[in-house]
Amino acid sequence: MERAKIAVEKVGSKSTVTRCFSKYPLKFIVPLKAAPSNIDAVWIYSLTYGGGIVSGDLISCEFDIGDSCTLVLTTQASTKVYKSIDSRCSEQVLEARVGSGALFVVIPDPVTCFSTARYSQKQIFRVVSDSNLVIVDWITSGRHESGEKWDFELYKSTNHIFLDQDQPLFLDTVLLEQGSIVSIAERMQEYQVIAMVILLGPSLKHIQNQVQENVKRMMSEQLHMPSTSAGHHYRSNSDPKRLAKPTIIASCSNFGPKGVGVVVRVAAITTESVYRFLQRQLVGLEPMIGISPFL
């Protein structure tokens, strides 16, 4: 299988795409002026022909971000995973090498799996001690307008980060699979979106600190909010005094030597609330990449 490949290197002190190859059904768009001219950052939009991933598709891509370069990988819309045919699984694999002092920002729109879809993605990042990495990985429950909520058969997302080629730094897998006894929808209850944000590297330390403070404050406020406060809690019919779950919940923790990385996990009732959350938490990236993410 031939892989799509992107290489970014310094050319005349500017981060520049020196190689760009893609193969059906994947396509890359590299706009010339995505960020202001005074910001040294390359933006790449990933899309698929037909607007989504078809049953049985196998997409593989490789990224090489050279020393001191900045690359932002994003999408133009949510990644749609169409219905599975004959129980075939769609797969997507991303492998990246992030050089010394480099910054790789992966900020796609969410994955949206159609009814019966089977989808597996794996992302592998190889970094050095001063590499910088931002990963947003998230999924919605499906096509609400069609009445689909957690109706897909399988969703699996794996993120692995290795330090100095082979030292495991972060190993994580999210697996949602329909069970014979309890469905995904029953397990997820009111929540329609789950997300994970990873922040790694010395250049992102100030953002890590701010995100941790924001999450701590947000959850403290929500968990102490009176049950009469609209938008955060509602009263249970069975127990008027009981607090319902918040519309968005988040947790934050460090990983790696000396807490070099931070991982944030989010569950929310609406996609819009996660977009707003990501906008607030990642606004500190704007001076590095030229545009505030998810605006």
Tab-separated table of C-alpha atoms in Angstrom:
chain	number	residue	atom	x	y	z
A	1	MET	CA	0.000	0.000	0.000
A	2	GLU	CA	1.361	3.408	-0.995
A	3	ARG	CA	1.187	6.092	1.657
A	4	ALA	CA	0.343	9.760	1.355
A	5	LYS	CA	3.373	11.798	2.394
A	6	ILE	CA	3.991	15.327	3.592
A	7	ALA	CA	7.420	16.765	4.396
A	8	VAL	CA	7.976	20.217	5.879
A	9	GLU	CA	11.466	21.701	6.057
A	10	LYS	CA	13.076	25.078	6.545
A	11	VAL	CA	13.682	26.825	3.224
A	12	GLY	CA	15.168	30.281	3.562
A	13	SER	CA	14.279	30.305	7.300
A	14	LYS	CA	10.617	29.593	6.461
A	15	SER	CA	8.619	26.414	7.122
A	16	THR	CA	7.899	25.038	3.656
A	17	VAL	CA	6.172	21.975	2.215
A	18	THR	CA	8.951	20.235	0.299
A	19	ARG	CA	6.959	17.102	-0.482
A	20	CYS	CA	3.236	16.572	-0.879
A	21	PHE	CA	1.846	13.321	-2.216
A	22	SER	CA	-1.638	11.940	-1.722
A	23	LYS	CA	-3.557	9.040	-3.138
A	24	TYR	CA	-7.280	8.425	-3.599
A	25	PRO	CA	-9.434	8.772	-1.533
A	26	LEU	CA	-7.225	11.242	0.373
A	27	LYS	CA	-6.385	14.738	-0.808
A	28	PHE	CA	-4.340	17.557	0.719
A	29	ILE	CA	-4.938	21.268	0.195
A	30	VAL	CA	-2.005	23.570	1.025
A	31	PRO	CA	-3.212	27.193	0.979
A	32	LEU	CA	-0.560	29.804	0.322
A	33	LYS	CA	-1.864	32.348	2.821
A	34	ALA	CA	-3.611	30.501	5.629
A	35	ALA	CA	-1.618	32.355	8.299
A	36	PRO	CA	-0.330	35.964	8.360
A	37	SER	CA	2.982	36.461	6.547
A	38	ASN	CA	4.815	37.206	9.800
A	39	ILE	CA	3.859	33.797	11.242
A	40	ASP	CA	6.075	30.866	10.289
A	41	ALA	CA	3.459	28.128	9.991
A	42	VAL	CA	2.254	25.825	7.223
A	43	TRP	CA	-1.441	24.902	7.165
A	44	ILE	CA	-2.681	21.747	5.436
A	45	TYR	CA	-6.306	20.720	4.957
A	46	SER	CA	-7.020	17.008	4.676
A	47	LEU	CA	-10.141	15.860	2.834
A	48	THR	CA	-11.549	12.786	1.156
A	49	TYR	CA	-13.195	12.517	-2.250
A	50	GLY	CA	-16.916	12.015	-1.855
A	51	GLY	CA	-16.931	13.890	1.442
A	52	GLY	CA	-16.297	10.918	3.688
A	53	ILE	CA	-14.700	7.549	4.325
A	54	VAL	CA	-16.347	4.628	2.556
A	55	SER	CA	-16.686	1.126	3.972
A	56	GLY	CA	-13.427	-0.761	3.438
A	57	ASP	CA	-11.287	2.335	2.779
A	58	LEU	CA	-7.720	2.157	4.065
A	59	ILE	CA	-6.038	5.546	4.311
A	60	SER	CA	-2.423	5.870	5.369
A	61	CYS	CA	-0.349	9.032	5.570
A	62	GLU	CA	3.083	10.009	6.808
A	63	PHE	CA	4.271	13.403	8.036
A	64	ASP	CA	7.837	14.569	8.526
A	65	ILE	CA	8.128	17.911	10.324
A	66	GLY	CA	11.704	19.153	10.234
A	67	ASP	CA	13.570	20.888	13.043
A	68	SER	CA	12.055	24.234	14.104
A	69	CYS	CA	9.184	23.932	11.602
A	70	THR	CA	5.478	24.427	12.334
A	71	LEU	CA	2.715	22.436	10.648
A	72	VAL	CA	-1.023	22.643	11.272
A	73	LEU	CA	-3.168	19.756	10.002
A	74	THR	CA	-6.903	20.364	9.928
A	75	THR	CA	-10.090	19.617	7.978
A	76	GLN	CA	-12.805	21.643	6.236
A	77	ALA	CA	-15.672	19.759	7.911
A	78	SER	CA	-16.365	16.737	10.075
A	79	THR	CA	-14.957	13.417	8.869
A	80	LYS	CA	-17.959	11.314	7.862
A	81	VAL	CA	-17.688	7.538	8.048
A	82	TYR	CA	-20.352	5.921	5.873
A	83	LYS	CA	-22.318	2.763	6.586
A	84	SER	CA	-20.438	-0.504	6.730
A	85	ILE	CA	-21.031	-2.970	3.907
A	86	ASP	CA	-20.573	-6.665	4.707
A	87	SER	CA	-19.186	-5.639	8.130
A	88	ARG	CA	-16.076	-4.153	6.519
A	89	CYS	CA	-14.087	-1.715	8.653
A	90	SER	CA	-12.711	1.592	7.396
A	91	GLU	CA	-9.211	2.370	8.610
A	92	GLN	CA	-7.050	5.456	8.807
A	93	VAL	CA	-3.398	5.513	9.887
A	94	LEU	CA	-1.260	8.585	10.511
A	95	GLU	CA	2.437	8.448	11.357
A	96	ALA	CA	4.480	11.534	12.107
A	97	ARG	CA	8.020	12.480	13.043
A	98	VAL	CA	8.312	15.808	14.840
A	99	GLY	CA	11.793	17.323	14.842
A	100	SER	CA	13.691	19.321	17.435
A	101	GLY	CA	11.933	22.574	18.305
A	102	ALA	CA	9.186	21.768	15.803
A	103	LEU	CA	5.442	22.122	16.381
A	104	PHE	CA	2.811	19.782	14.918
A	105	VAL	CA	-0.801	20.813	15.520
A	106	VAL	CA	-3.501	18.259	14.617
A	107	ILE	CA	-6.879	19.981	14.969
A	108	PRO	CA	-9.516	18.239	12.824
A	109	ASP	CA	-13.258	18.618	13.038
A	110	PRO	CA	-14.919	15.640	14.748
A	111	VAL	CA	-15.470	12.190	13.291
A	112	THR	CA	-19.140	11.419	12.608
A	113	CYS	CA	-19.976	7.756	12.079
A	114	PHE	CA	-23.176	6.803	10.247
A	115	SER	CA	-25.442	3.976	11.376
A	116	THR	CA	-23.715	0.528	11.203
A	117	ALA	CA	-20.308	2.144	10.408
A	118	ARG	CA	-17.121	0.415	11.523
A	119	TYR	CA	-14.103	2.697	11.834
A	120	SER	CA	-10.597	2.382	13.261
A	121	GLN	CA	-7.895	5.033	13.301
A	122	LYS	CA	-4.352	4.939	14.608
A	123	GLN	CA	-2.010	7.882	15.054
A	124	ILE	CA	1.655	7.396	15.905
A	125	PHE	CA	3.900	10.341	16.758
A	126	ARG	CA	7.652	10.157	17.219
A	127	VAL	CA	9.138	13.106	19.073
A	128	VAL	CA	12.360	14.262	20.718
A	129	SER	CA	12.696	16.001	24.067
A	130	ASP	CA	11.941	19.503	22.740
A	131	SER	CA	9.326	18.627	20.113
A	132	ASN	CA	5.913	20.248	20.510
A	133	LEU	CA	2.643	18.506	19.764
A	134	VAL	CA	-1.049	19.382	19.914
A	135	ILE	CA	-3.603	16.667	19.158
A	136	VAL	CA	-7.372	17.024	19.164
A	137	ASP	CA	-9.218	13.728	18.700
A	138	TRP	CA	-13.001	13.719	18.949
A	139	ILE	CA	-16.204	12.019	17.833
A	140	THR	CA	-19.904	12.884	17.761
A	141	SER	CA	-22.732	10.434	18.291
A	142	GLY	CA	-23.796	10.567	14.633
A	143	ARG	CA	-26.359	12.256	12.395
A	144	HIS	CA	-28.835	13.790	14.814
A	145	GLU	CA	-31.016	15.118	11.991
A	146	SER	CA	-31.548	11.511	10.869
A	147	GLY	CA	-32.241	10.293	14.384
A	148	GLU	CA	-28.925	8.458	14.631
A	149	LYS	CA	-27.276	8.589	18.058
A	150	TRP	CA	-24.395	6.194	18.736
A	151	ASP	CA	-25.823	3.830	16.090
A	152	PHE	CA	-22.476	2.808	14.566
A	153	GLU	CA	-21.062	-0.664	15.191
A	154	LEU	CA	-17.440	0.149	16.020
A	155	TYR	CA	-15.231	3.147	16.679
A	156	LYS	CA	-11.609	2.705	17.722
A	157	SER	CA	-9.071	5.493	18.043
A	158	THR	CA	-5.474	4.867	19.102
A	159	ASN	CA	-2.890	7.553	19.848
A	160	HIS	CA	0.694	6.586	20.584
A	161	ILE	CA	3.556	8.983	21.268
A	162	PHE	CA	7.140	7.709	21.359
A	163	LEU	CA	10.145	9.652	22.628
A	164	ASP	CA	13.462	9.248	20.799
A	165	GLN	CA	11.994	6.703	18.368
A	166	ASP	CA	11.040	3.851	20.682
A	167	GLN	CA	10.438	5.002	24.276
A	168	PRO	CA	6.671	4.951	25.005
A	169	LEU	CA	5.540	8.352	26.263
A	170	PHE	CA	1.760	8.180	25.809
A	171	LEU	CA	-0.287	5.122	24.823
A	172	ASP	CA	-4.058	5.502	24.597
A	173	THR	CA	-6.995	3.764	22.917
A	174	VAL	CA	-10.678	4.705	22.900
A	175	LEU	CA	-12.999	1.850	21.954
A	176	LEU	CA	-16.754	2.137	21.433
A	177	GLU	CA	-18.421	-1.078	20.301
A	178	GLN	CA	-22.027	-2.185	20.333
A	179	GLY	CA	-22.559	-4.788	23.022
A	180	SER	CA	-24.996	-7.668	23.092
A	181	ILE	CA	-26.396	-6.477	26.427
A	182	VAL	CA	-25.757	-2.724	26.640
A	183	SER	CA	-25.607	-0.438	23.604
A	184	ILE	CA	-23.206	2.489	23.185
A	185	ALA	CA	-26.145	4.892	23.482
A	186	GLU	CA	-27.150	3.412	26.841
A	187	ARG	CA	-23.598	3.726	28.131
A	188	MET	CA	-23.196	7.306	26.906
A	189	GLN	CA	-26.583	8.404	28.296
A	190	GLU	CA	-27.186	12.107	27.508
A	191	TYR	CA	-23.686	12.756	26.185
A	192	GLN	CA	-23.339	13.138	22.413
A	193	VAL	CA	-19.649	14.059	22.030
A	194	ILE	CA	-16.383	12.808	23.500
A	195	ALA	CA	-13.035	14.466	22.915
A	196	MET	CA	-9.392	14.268	23.896
A	197	VAL	CA	-6.768	17.020	23.738
A	198	ILE	CA	-3.045	16.354	24.093
A	199	LEU	CA	-0.531	19.157	24.737
A	200	LEU	CA	3.145	18.201	24.732
A	201	GLY	CA	6.383	20.143	24.664
A	202	PRO	CA	8.246	23.084	26.216
A	203	SER	CA	6.774	25.733	23.899
A	204	LEU	CA	3.279	24.836	25.107
A	205	LYS	CA	3.953	25.008	28.842
A	206	HIS	CA	2.012	28.239	29.315
A	207	ILE	CA	-0.992	26.790	27.471
A	208	GLN	CA	-0.808	23.594	29.536
A	209	ASN	CA	-0.874	25.606	32.757
A	210	GLN	CA	-3.764	27.755	31.582
A	211	VAL	CA	-5.809	24.762	30.421
A	212	GLN	CA	-5.334	22.982	33.739
A	213	GLU	CA	-6.480	26.084	35.623
A	214	ASN	CA	-9.452	26.565	33.282
A	215	VAL	CA	-10.630	22.963	33.601
A	216	LYS	CA	-10.253	23.019	37.381
A	217	ARG	CA	-12.229	26.256	37.651
A	218	MET	CA	-14.908	25.174	35.162
A	219	MET	CA	-15.622	21.882	36.885
A	220	SER	CA	-15.533	23.456	40.343
A	221	GLU	CA	-18.143	26.013	39.250
A	222	GLN	CA	-20.362	23.438	37.576
A	223	LEU	CA	-20.290	20.925	40.401
A	224	HIS	CA	-21.216	23.623	42.912
A	225	MET	CA	-23.854	25.267	40.728
A	226	PRO	CA	-27.362	25.303	42.251
A	227	SER	CA	-29.770	22.951	40.507
A	228	THR	CA	-31.937	25.918	39.454
A	229	SER	CA	-29.180	27.304	37.212
A	230	ALA	CA	-30.298	26.808	33.617
A	231	GLY	CA	-27.758	25.557	31.131
A	232	HIS	CA	-25.701	23.527	33.585
A	233	HIS	CA	-28.127	21.354	35.516
A	234	TYR	CA	-31.755	20.399	35.488
A	235	ARG	CA	-33.960	18.744	38.081
A	236	SER	CA	-34.585	15.041	37.942
A	237	ASN	CA	-38.258	14.061	37.734
A	238	SER	CA	-37.716	11.319	40.289
A	239	ASP	CA	-35.834	13.508	42.758
A	240	PRO	CA	-36.322	17.299	42.583
A	241	LYS	CA	-33.244	17.916	44.728
A	242	ARG	CA	-30.932	15.738	42.718
A	243	LEU	CA	-28.417	17.450	40.416
A	244	ALA	CA	-28.274	16.156	36.863
A	245	LYS	CA	-25.021	15.740	34.985
A	246	PRO	CA	-23.362	18.943	33.661
A	247	THR	CA	-23.771	19.715	29.959
A	248	ILE	CA	-19.995	19.393	29.598
A	249	ILE	CA	-17.518	17.620	31.844
A	250	ALA	CA	-13.734	17.650	31.571
A	251	SER	CA	-10.729	16.185	33.317
A	252	CYS	CA	-7.062	17.037	33.066
A	253	SER	CA	-3.899	15.094	33.944
A	254	ASN	CA	-0.160	15.136	33.297
A	255	PHE	CA	1.881	12.401	31.649
A	256	GLY	CA	5.518	11.726	30.837
A	257	PRO	CA	8.742	12.581	32.705
A	258	LYS	CA	8.232	15.607	34.984
A	259	GLY	CA	4.698	15.982	33.617
A	260	VAL	CA	5.936	17.159	30.221
A	261	GLY	CA	2.525	16.462	28.656
A	262	VAL	CA	-1.071	17.206	29.532
A	263	VAL	CA	-4.128	15.261	28.405
A	264	VAL	CA	-7.651	16.660	28.628
A	265	ARG	CA	-10.728	14.458	28.266
A	266	VAL	CA	-14.152	15.891	27.557
A	267	ALA	CA	-17.721	14.602	27.328
A	268	ALA	CA	-20.524	16.933	26.279
A	269	ILE	CA	-24.176	17.011	25.341
A	270	THR	CA	-23.672	19.234	22.265
A	271	THR	CA	-20.994	19.559	19.588
A	272	GLU	CA	-21.210	23.356	19.820
A	273	SER	CA	-20.179	23.304	23.487
A	274	VAL	CA	-17.032	21.333	22.600
A	275	TYR	CA	-16.168	23.762	19.801
A	276	ARG	CA	-16.451	26.614	22.318
A	277	PHE	CA	-14.359	24.684	24.853
A	278	LEU	CA	-11.613	24.046	22.290
A	279	GLN	CA	-11.643	27.673	21.161
A	280	ARG	CA	-11.112	28.882	24.718
A	281	GLN	CA	-8.435	26.360	25.651
A	282	LEU	CA	-6.378	26.627	22.441
A	283	VAL	CA	-6.528	30.387	21.899
A	284	GLY	CA	-2.917	30.585	23.135
A	285	LEU	CA	-1.789	28.863	19.924
A	286	GLU	CA	-2.662	31.892	17.790
A	287	PRO	CA	0.770	33.592	18.065
A	288	MET	CA	2.409	30.328	16.913
A	289	ILE	CA	0.085	29.304	14.079
A	290	GLY	CA	-1.451	32.627	13.016
A	291	ILE	CA	-5.108	31.784	13.581
A	292	SER	CA	-6.987	30.804	16.706
A	293	PRO	CA	-8.149	27.165	16.269
A	294	PHE	CA	-11.817	26.300	15.666
A	295	LEU	CA	-13.001	29.863	15.073
